[in-house]
Tab-separated table of C-alpha atoms and ligand atoms in Angstrom:
chain	number	residue	atom	x	y	z
F	1	UNK	CA	-3.587	36.168	-245.609
F	2	UNK	CA	-5.512	33.625	-243.559
F	3	UNK	CA	-5.772	34.864	-239.993
F	4	UNK	CA	-4.526	32.530	-237.275
F	5	UNK	CA	-6.890	31.526	-234.478
F	6	UNK	CA	-4.793	33.634	-232.084
F	7	UNK	CA	-5.241	36.715	-234.287
F	8	UNK	CA	-9.002	36.211	-234.430
F	9	UNK	CA	-9.190	35.735	-230.652
F	10	UNK	CA	-7.139	38.892	-230.241
F	11	UNK	CA	-9.609	40.862	-232.385
F	12	UNK	CA	-12.484	39.450	-230.329
F	13	UNK	CA	-10.689	40.405	-227.116
F	14	UNK	CA	-10.060	43.937	-228.408
F	15	UNK	CA	-13.737	44.410	-229.265
F	16	UNK	CA	-14.699	43.109	-225.817
F	17	UNK	CA	-12.235	45.477	-224.171
F	18	UNK	CA	-13.603	48.493	-226.050
F	19	UNK	CA	-17.208	47.550	-225.222
F	20	UNK	CA	-16.504	47.087	-221.507
F	21	UNK	CA	-14.435	50.270	-221.284
F	22	UNK	CA	-17.099	52.324	-223.039
F	23	UNK	CA	-20.008	50.819	-221.093
F	24	UNK	CA	-18.183	51.700	-217.904
F	25	UNK	CA	-17.659	55.270	-219.122
F	26	UNK	CA	-21.362	55.513	-219.915
F	27	UNK	CA	-22.134	54.604	-216.299
F	28	UNK	CA	-19.508	56.952	-214.866
F	29	UNK	CA	-20.806	59.821	-216.976
F	30	UNK	CA	-24.406	59.219	-215.886
F	31	UNK	CA	-23.207	59.250	-212.275
F	32	UNK	CA	-21.545	62.629	-212.832
F	33	UNK	CA	-18.079	61.244	-212.248
F	34	UNK	CA	-16.433	62.342	-215.524
F	35	UNK	CA	-15.723	65.982	-216.324
F	36	UNK	CA	-16.161	67.302	-219.863
F	37	UNK	CA	-17.496	65.651	-222.993
F	38	UNK	CA	-17.470	61.935	-223.729
F	39	UNK	CA	-18.230	60.512	-227.185
F	40	UNK	CA	-18.781	56.778	-227.039
F	41	UNK	CA	-17.841	54.229	-229.684
F	42	UNK	CA	-20.266	51.469	-228.633
F	43	UNK	CA	-21.489	49.617	-231.732
F	44	UNK	CA	-18.492	50.547	-233.890
F	45	UNK	CA	-15.924	48.244	-232.254
F	46	UNK	CA	-15.324	46.086	-235.330
F	47	UNK	CA	-13.862	49.015	-237.283
F	48	UNK	CA	-11.021	49.891	-234.904
F	49	UNK	CA	-10.382	46.256	-233.973
F	50	UNK	CA	-10.270	44.964	-237.544
F	51	UNK	CA	-8.233	47.876	-238.894
F	52	UNK	CA	-5.625	47.932	-236.120
F	53	UNK	CA	-5.197	44.137	-236.276
F	54	UNK	CA	-3.500	44.661	-239.651
F	55	UNK	CA	-0.863	46.991	-238.202
F	56	UNK	CA	2.615	46.530	-236.784
F	57	UNK	CA	3.811	48.275	-233.624
F	58	UNK	CA	5.834	50.619	-235.852
F	59	UNK	CA	2.763	51.753	-237.794
F	60	UNK	CA	0.674	54.791	-236.889
F	61	UNK	CA	-2.930	55.797	-236.428
F	62	UNK	CA	-4.677	59.136	-236.256
F	63	UNK	CA	-7.930	59.206	-234.342
F	64	UNK	CA	-10.991	61.381	-233.769
F	65	UNK	CA	-13.136	62.871	-231.006
F	66	UNK	CA	-14.696	59.373	-230.730
F	67	UNK	CA	-11.302	57.829	-230.213
F	68	UNK	CA	-11.259	55.425	-227.257
F	69	UNK	CA	-11.791	52.398	-229.489
F	70	UNK	CA	-8.937	53.329	-231.819
F	71	UNK	CA	-6.557	53.911	-228.925
F	72	UNK	CA	-7.435	50.632	-227.220
F	73	UNK	CA	-7.088	48.716	-230.489
F	74	UNK	CA	-3.600	50.165	-231.085
F	75	UNK	CA	-2.520	49.088	-227.598
F	76	UNK	CA	-3.303	52.163	-225.476
F	77	UNK	CA	-2.887	51.656	-221.737
F	78	UNK	CA	-6.306	51.443	-220.051
F	79	UNK	CA	-4.919	52.805	-216.780
F	80	UNK	CA	-3.500	55.965	-218.315
F	81	UNK	CA	-6.593	56.395	-220.501
F	82	UNK	CA	-8.995	56.062	-217.585
F	83	UNK	CA	-6.887	58.395	-215.446
F	84	UNK	CA	-6.873	60.991	-218.237
F	85	UNK	CA	-10.647	60.776	-218.640
F	86	UNK	CA	-10.981	61.280	-214.878
F	87	UNK	CA	-8.692	64.346	-215.164
F	88	UNK	CA	-5.980	62.794	-213.009
F	89	UNK	CA	-2.255	63.562	-212.842
F	90	UNK	CA	-1.304	60.008	-213.975
F	91	UNK	CA	-3.275	60.265	-217.212
F	92	UNK	CA	-1.778	60.453	-220.695
F	93	UNK	CA	-1.883	64.280	-220.656
F	94	UNK	CA	-1.389	64.629	-216.893
F	95	UNK	CA	-5.137	65.094	-216.605
F	96	UNK	CA	-5.161	68.295	-218.622
F	97	UNK	CA	-6.364	66.991	-221.987
F	98	UNK	CA	-9.212	64.580	-221.346
F	99	UNK	CA	-10.771	62.058	-223.677
F	100	UNK	CA	-10.175	63.970	-226.927
F	101	UNK	CA	-6.429	64.547	-226.552
F	102	UNK	CA	-5.035	61.152	-225.679
F	103	UNK	CA	-1.889	60.285	-227.648
F	104	UNK	CA	0.896	57.718	-227.233
F	105	UNK	CA	3.558	58.358	-229.831
F	106	UNK	CA	5.607	55.345	-228.657
F	107	UNK	CA	2.679	53.139	-229.679
F	108	UNK	CA	2.138	55.034	-232.938
F	109	UNK	CA	-1.028	56.691	-231.628
F	110	UNK	CA	-0.754	60.219	-233.032
F	111	UNK	CA	-3.685	61.443	-231.044
F	112	UNK	CA	-7.394	61.604	-230.600
F	113	UNK	CA	-8.537	64.885	-232.119
F	114	UNK	CA	-11.286	67.347	-231.282
F	115	UNK	CA	-10.954	68.939	-234.715
F	116	UNK	CA	-13.256	67.171	-237.133
F	117	UNK	CA	-11.142	66.356	-240.195
F	118	UNK	CA	-7.949	67.086	-238.290
F	119	UNK	CA	-6.499	63.599	-238.725
F	120	UNK	CA	-5.872	63.555	-242.494
F	121	UNK	CA	-3.097	66.153	-242.645
F	122	UNK	CA	-1.413	64.601	-239.589
F	123	UNK	CA	-1.581	61.148	-241.173
F	124	UNK	CA	-0.018	62.525	-244.341
F	125	UNK	CA	2.775	64.144	-242.333
F	126	UNK	CA	3.604	60.890	-240.552
F	127	UNK	CA	3.422	58.969	-243.830
F	128	UNK	CA	5.676	61.480	-245.586
F	129	UNK	CA	8.195	61.252	-242.744
F	130	UNK	CA	8.206	57.443	-242.950
F	131	UNK	CA	8.659	57.569	-246.708
F	132	UNK	CA	11.438	60.156	-246.460
F	133	UNK	CA	13.270	58.044	-243.875
F	134	UNK	CA	12.798	54.953	-246.053
F	135	UNK	CA	10.844	53.190	-243.298
F	136	UNK	CA	8.009	50.959	-244.381
F	137	UNK	CA	5.530	52.165	-241.752
F	138	UNK	CA	1.963	52.896	-242.799
F	139	UNK	CA	-0.657	55.172	-241.256
F	140	UNK	CA	-4.329	54.433	-240.675
F	141	UNK	CA	-6.378	57.623	-240.587
F	142	UNK	CA	-9.767	57.084	-238.936
F	143	UNK	CA	-12.389	59.695	-239.797
F	144	UNK	CA	-16.158	60.039	-239.700
F	145	UNK	CA	-18.782	60.655	-242.374
F	146	UNK	CA	-19.047	64.245	-241.158
F	147	UNK	CA	-15.266	64.601	-241.387
F	148	UNK	CA	-15.342	63.309	-244.950
F	149	UNK	CA	-17.044	66.585	-245.947
F	150	UNK	CA	-14.282	68.711	-244.477
F	151	UNK	CA	-11.811	70.384	-246.831
F	152	UNK	CA	-8.899	69.053	-244.793
F	153	UNK	CA	-9.972	65.476	-245.490
F	154	UNK	CA	-10.366	65.992	-249.238
F	155	UNK	CA	-7.078	67.908	-249.409
F	156	UNK	CA	-5.357	65.114	-247.505
F	157	UNK	CA	-6.777	62.488	-249.870
F	158	UNK	CA	-5.577	64.497	-252.834
F	159	UNK	CA	-2.059	65.033	-251.537
F	160	UNK	CA	-1.696	61.448	-250.327
F	161	UNK	CA	-2.664	60.307	-253.797
F	162	UNK	CA	-0.398	62.767	-255.612
F	163	UNK	CA	2.580	61.851	-253.405
F	164	UNK	CA	1.704	58.143	-253.118
F	165	UNK	CA	1.776	58.311	-249.350
F	166	UNK	CA	1.288	55.115	-247.321
F	167	UNK	CA	-2.013	56.154	-245.729
F	168	UNK	CA	-5.132	54.038	-245.329
F	169	UNK	CA	-8.105	56.359	-244.943
F	170	UNK	CA	-10.619	54.389	-242.868
F	171	UNK	CA	-13.964	56.100	-242.939
F	172	UNK	CA	-16.404	55.286	-240.148
F	173	UNK	CA	-19.773	56.001	-241.679
F	174	UNK	CA	-22.079	55.775	-238.662
F	175	UNK	CA	-24.894	57.611	-240.431
F	176	UNK	CA	-24.696	60.898	-238.531
F	177	UNK	CA	-22.554	63.957	-237.935
F	178	UNK	CA	-23.941	65.120	-234.587
F	179	UNK	CA	-27.703	65.146	-235.396
F	180	UNK	CA	-27.416	65.461	-239.172
F	181	UNK	CA	-28.013	62.254	-241.151
F	182	UNK	CA	-25.558	61.632	-243.983
F	183	UNK	CA	-28.360	61.765	-246.582
F	184	UNK	CA	-28.772	65.459	-245.729
F	185	UNK	CA	-25.076	66.358	-245.753
F	186	UNK	CA	-23.922	64.633	-248.932
F	187	UNK	CA	-25.396	63.617	-252.268
F	188	UNK	CA	-23.392	60.433	-252.705
F	189	UNK	CA	-24.626	57.218	-251.096
F	190	UNK	CA	-21.098	55.874	-250.688
F	191	UNK	CA	-18.225	57.975	-249.404
F	192	UNK	CA	-15.897	55.410	-250.998
F	193	UNK	CA	-17.021	56.741	-254.420
F	194	UNK	CA	-15.006	59.861	-253.736
F	195	UNK	CA	-11.814	57.798	-254.103
F	196	UNK	CA	-12.304	57.901	-257.872
F	197	UNK	CA	-11.640	61.642	-257.803
F	198	UNK	CA	-8.147	60.895	-256.521
F	199	UNK	CA	-7.509	57.792	-258.622
F	200	UNK	CA	-7.126	55.568	-255.575
F	201	UNK	CA	-8.997	52.390	-254.584
F	202	UNK	CA	-12.268	53.017	-252.735
F	203	UNK	CA	-14.206	50.169	-251.176
F	204	UNK	CA	-17.296	49.843	-249.020
F	205	UNK	CA	-17.308	47.236	-246.267
F	206	UNK	CA	-19.744	46.113	-243.611
F	207	UNK	CA	-18.256	47.940	-240.644
F	208	UNK	CA	-19.959	45.561	-238.212
F	209	UNK	CA	-18.079	42.581	-239.652
F	210	UNK	CA	-14.614	42.591	-238.125
F	211	UNK	CA	-13.278	40.071	-240.642
F	212	UNK	CA	-14.484	42.171	-243.572
F	213	UNK	CA	-12.818	45.253	-242.101
F	214	UNK	CA	-9.601	43.322	-241.492
F	215	UNK	CA	-9.480	41.954	-245.026
F	216	UNK	CA	-10.120	45.291	-246.727
F	217	UNK	CA	-7.637	47.187	-244.585
F	218	UNK	CA	-5.041	44.443	-244.921
F	219	UNK	CA	-5.203	44.706	-248.703
F	220	UNK	CA	-4.790	48.490	-248.472
F	221	UNK	CA	-1.892	48.136	-246.020
F	222	UNK	CA	-0.158	45.803	-248.474
F	223	UNK	CA	-0.510	48.389	-251.237
F	224	UNK	CA	0.677	51.212	-249.004
F	225	UNK	CA	3.710	49.281	-247.727
F	226	UNK	CA	4.545	48.297	-251.274
F	227	UNK	CA	4.770	51.942	-252.364
F	228	UNK	CA	1.449	51.980	-254.240
F	229	UNK	CA	-0.046	54.789	-252.195
F	230	UNK	CA	-3.266	55.392	-250.282
F	231	UNK	CA	-6.689	53.766	-250.260
F	232	UNK	CA	-10.094	54.770	-248.958
F	233	UNK	CA	-12.165	52.213	-247.084
F	234	UNK	CA	-15.668	53.115	-246.011
F	235	UNK	CA	-16.999	51.086	-243.106
F	236	UNK	CA	-20.794	51.262	-242.740
F	237	UNK	CA	-21.648	51.158	-239.071
F	238	UNK	CA	-23.731	52.870	-236.396
F	239	UNK	CA	-23.188	54.512	-233.038
F	240	UNK	CA	-25.539	53.201	-230.412
F	241	UNK	CA	-25.231	56.157	-228.057
F	242	UNK	CA	-25.848	59.795	-228.841
F	243	UNK	CA	-23.279	62.051	-230.406
F	244	UNK	CA	-22.068	62.697	-226.880
F	245	UNK	CA	-23.261	61.402	-223.547
F	246	UNK	CA	-26.206	63.540	-222.513
F	247	UNK	CA	-27.538	63.847	-226.059
F	248	UNK	CA	-31.209	62.752	-225.980
F	249	UNK	CA	-31.079	61.440	-229.605
F	250	UNK	CA	-34.365	63.135	-230.547
F	251	UNK	CA	-33.152	63.254	-234.149
F	252	UNK	CA	-33.471	59.511	-234.732
F	253	UNK	CA	-36.110	56.802	-234.379
F	254	UNK	CA	-35.747	54.133	-231.707
F	255	UNK	CA	-36.404	51.433	-234.296
F	256	UNK	CA	-33.255	52.480	-236.163
F	257	UNK	CA	-31.138	51.755	-233.109
F	258	UNK	CA	-32.997	48.508	-232.476
F	259	UNK	CA	-32.201	47.330	-236.016
F	260	UNK	CA	-28.527	48.061	-235.544
F	261	UNK	CA	-28.379	46.416	-232.123
F	262	UNK	CA	-29.452	43.247	-233.921
F	263	UNK	CA	-26.279	43.661	-235.988
F	264	UNK	CA	-24.038	43.997	-232.901
F	265	UNK	CA	-20.539	43.150	-234.161
F	266	UNK	CA	-19.433	41.365	-230.992
F	267	UNK	CA	-21.948	38.523	-230.606
F	268	UNK	CA	-21.839	38.174	-234.374
F	269	UNK	CA	-18.111	37.444	-234.346
F	270	UNK	CA	-18.427	35.397	-231.156
F	271	UNK	CA	-21.003	33.172	-232.859
F	272	UNK	CA	-18.650	32.593	-235.788
F	273	UNK	CA	-15.693	31.755	-233.533
F	274	UNK	CA	-17.829	29.347	-231.483
F	275	UNK	CA	-19.240	27.698	-234.618
F	276	UNK	CA	-15.750	27.178	-236.008
F	277	UNK	CA	-14.462	25.792	-232.720
F	278	UNK	CA	-11.957	28.636	-232.381
F	279	UNK	CA	-13.546	29.626	-229.076
F	280	UNK	CA	-15.537	27.675	-226.498
F	281	UNK	CA	-18.106	29.216	-224.167
F	282	UNK	CA	-15.625	28.677	-221.297
F	283	UNK	CA	-12.957	30.582	-223.201
F	284	UNK	CA	-15.442	33.395	-223.983
F	285	UNK	CA	-16.252	33.701	-220.270
F	286	UNK	CA	-12.535	33.703	-219.420
F	287	UNK	CA	-11.818	36.488	-221.948
F	288	UNK	CA	-14.658	38.612	-220.588
F	289	UNK	CA	-13.459	38.053	-217.016
F	290	UNK	CA	-9.838	38.907	-217.870
F	291	UNK	CA	-10.954	42.124	-219.600
F	292	UNK	CA	-13.140	42.986	-216.593
F	293	UNK	CA	-10.117	42.509	-214.298
F	294	UNK	CA	-7.951	44.761	-216.475
F	295	UNK	CA	-10.697	47.386	-216.469
F	296	UNK	CA	-11.150	47.151	-212.683
F	297	UNK	CA	-7.406	47.732	-212.271
F	298	UNK	CA	-7.607	50.773	-214.575
F	299	UNK	CA	-10.507	52.215	-212.565
F	300	UNK	CA	-8.716	51.629	-209.253
F	301	UNK	CA	-5.620	53.325	-210.689
F	302	UNK	CA	-7.633	56.327	-211.894
F	303	UNK	CA	-9.596	56.644	-208.665
F	304	UNK	CA	-6.532	56.483	-206.451
F	305	UNK	CA	-4.478	58.914	-208.570
F	306	UNK	CA	-4.095	62.562	-207.536
F	307	UNK	CA	-5.557	65.505	-209.398
F	308	UNK	CA	-3.039	67.737	-211.219
F	309	UNK	CA	-1.292	70.284	-209.027
F	310	UNK	CA	-2.716	73.773	-209.795
F	311	UNK	CA	0.883	75.052	-209.702
F	312	UNK	CA	1.493	73.104	-212.965
F	313	UNK	CA	-1.312	74.820	-214.837
F	314	UNK	CA	0.962	76.714	-217.218
F	315	UNK	CA	3.221	73.722	-217.925
F	316	UNK	CA	2.766	71.548	-221.066
F	317	UNK	CA	0.954	74.281	-222.978
F	318	UNK	CA	2.172	75.986	-226.119
F	319	UNK	CA	0.314	79.267	-226.071
Q	1	LIG	C1	-13.534	71.670	-237.446
Q	1	LIG	C2	-14.701	71.277	-236.586
Q	1	LIG	N1	-15.947	71.616	-236.959
Q	1	LIG	C3	-16.996	71.278	-236.189
Q	1	LIG	C4	-16.802	70.615	-235.003
Q	1	LIG	C5	-18.012	70.219	-234.140
Q	1	LIG	N2	-18.219	68.768	-234.272
Q	1	LIG	C6	-17.764	67.913	-233.337
Q	1	LIG	S1	-18.096	66.307	-233.752
Q	1	LIG	C7	-18.904	66.767	-235.150
Q	1	LIG	C8	-19.532	65.747	-236.058
Q	1	LIG	C9	-18.569	64.751	-236.538
Q	1	LIG	O1	-19.247	63.774	-237.270
Q	1	LIG	P1	-18.491	62.555	-237.857
Q	1	LIG	O2	-17.237	62.979	-238.520
Q	1	LIG	O3	-19.458	61.780	-238.672
Q	1	LIG	O4	-18.049	61.708	-236.563
Q	1	LIG	P2	-18.961	60.926	-235.524
Q	1	LIG	O5	-19.246	61.892	-234.405
Q	1	LIG	O6	-20.186	60.489	-236.190
Q	1	LIG	O7	-18.119	59.786	-235.060
Q	1	LIG	C10	-18.869	68.160	-235.301
Q	1	LIG	C11	-19.486	68.881	-236.427
Q	1	LIG	C12	-15.481	70.303	-234.628
Q	1	LIG	N3	-15.211	69.651	-233.493
Q	1	LIG	N4	-14.445	70.626	-235.431
Q	2	LIG	MG1	-20.624	60.179	-238.160
């Protein structure tokens, strides 16, 4: 399908929103204003933005510990996200879950997930439910290169294939699982090759090219909605920040990051949209300003929200 100009501008806006949100979190973390761990998605924006642009409101995603980008791309509310990350009562989990537990089932966001490889089985469950109810919803399961080595992920791929579940497994190969480069944790060069073991399509795309991600995921969504089962799409990308904020990145060379910064997915797409006359520099400035306003409102909301009441500490927990 040829994307409309509005759809392309929306993908650009989503990438801009993720970048501004994450850059702000980076600053807040450095200033000691955010409790707990924060894993930033800066540099990988094209994957979430391209993949989620193929989805309907009634479709689902499962996310990871590096989930802010996925949640924003599926329509997550910046105010409730920011409040949750600040540990405030108005956050998605009433301030008790933090960055890695944000979910919004109404929007089809089945949760960020601190368990590496935890998303696959959840995605299969949602896909099985949709199939059983004869709904044509599909599920995008985001997972990392590290997660691709987990048994849960391989089991989920196998079962989704055997049961022809409408799941699109979107692998974010950013080259590292914590400090371990992929070349040391797996013998294959392409995670997509593993699709052959399950007799499903496996493709590699440039994860810093939002159009390439969109096109590959769209094709897989079409298959899934049409009852032809799952696909595996490997998006080659890179995380600019450390595994978590505070990680000194001693395990990688500066030049590696510099090379990837040259491949920044946002200016790359911006250049294309400007060249094709889909955006003007005035429109680009207006988008950035509108996103900055939305972010400022989210920060003000989070800052002015109360902390959870200690009397509620045993509520909303299962064990
Ligand atoms: C089951 C499980 N094992 C180990 C960990 C510790 N852990 C947190 S993130 C991570 C690496 C994940 O790497 P990858 O899937 O490539 O995602 P990325 O951080 O690169 O986005 C590990 C091992 C965990 N959270 N859960
Ligand atoms: Mg990784």
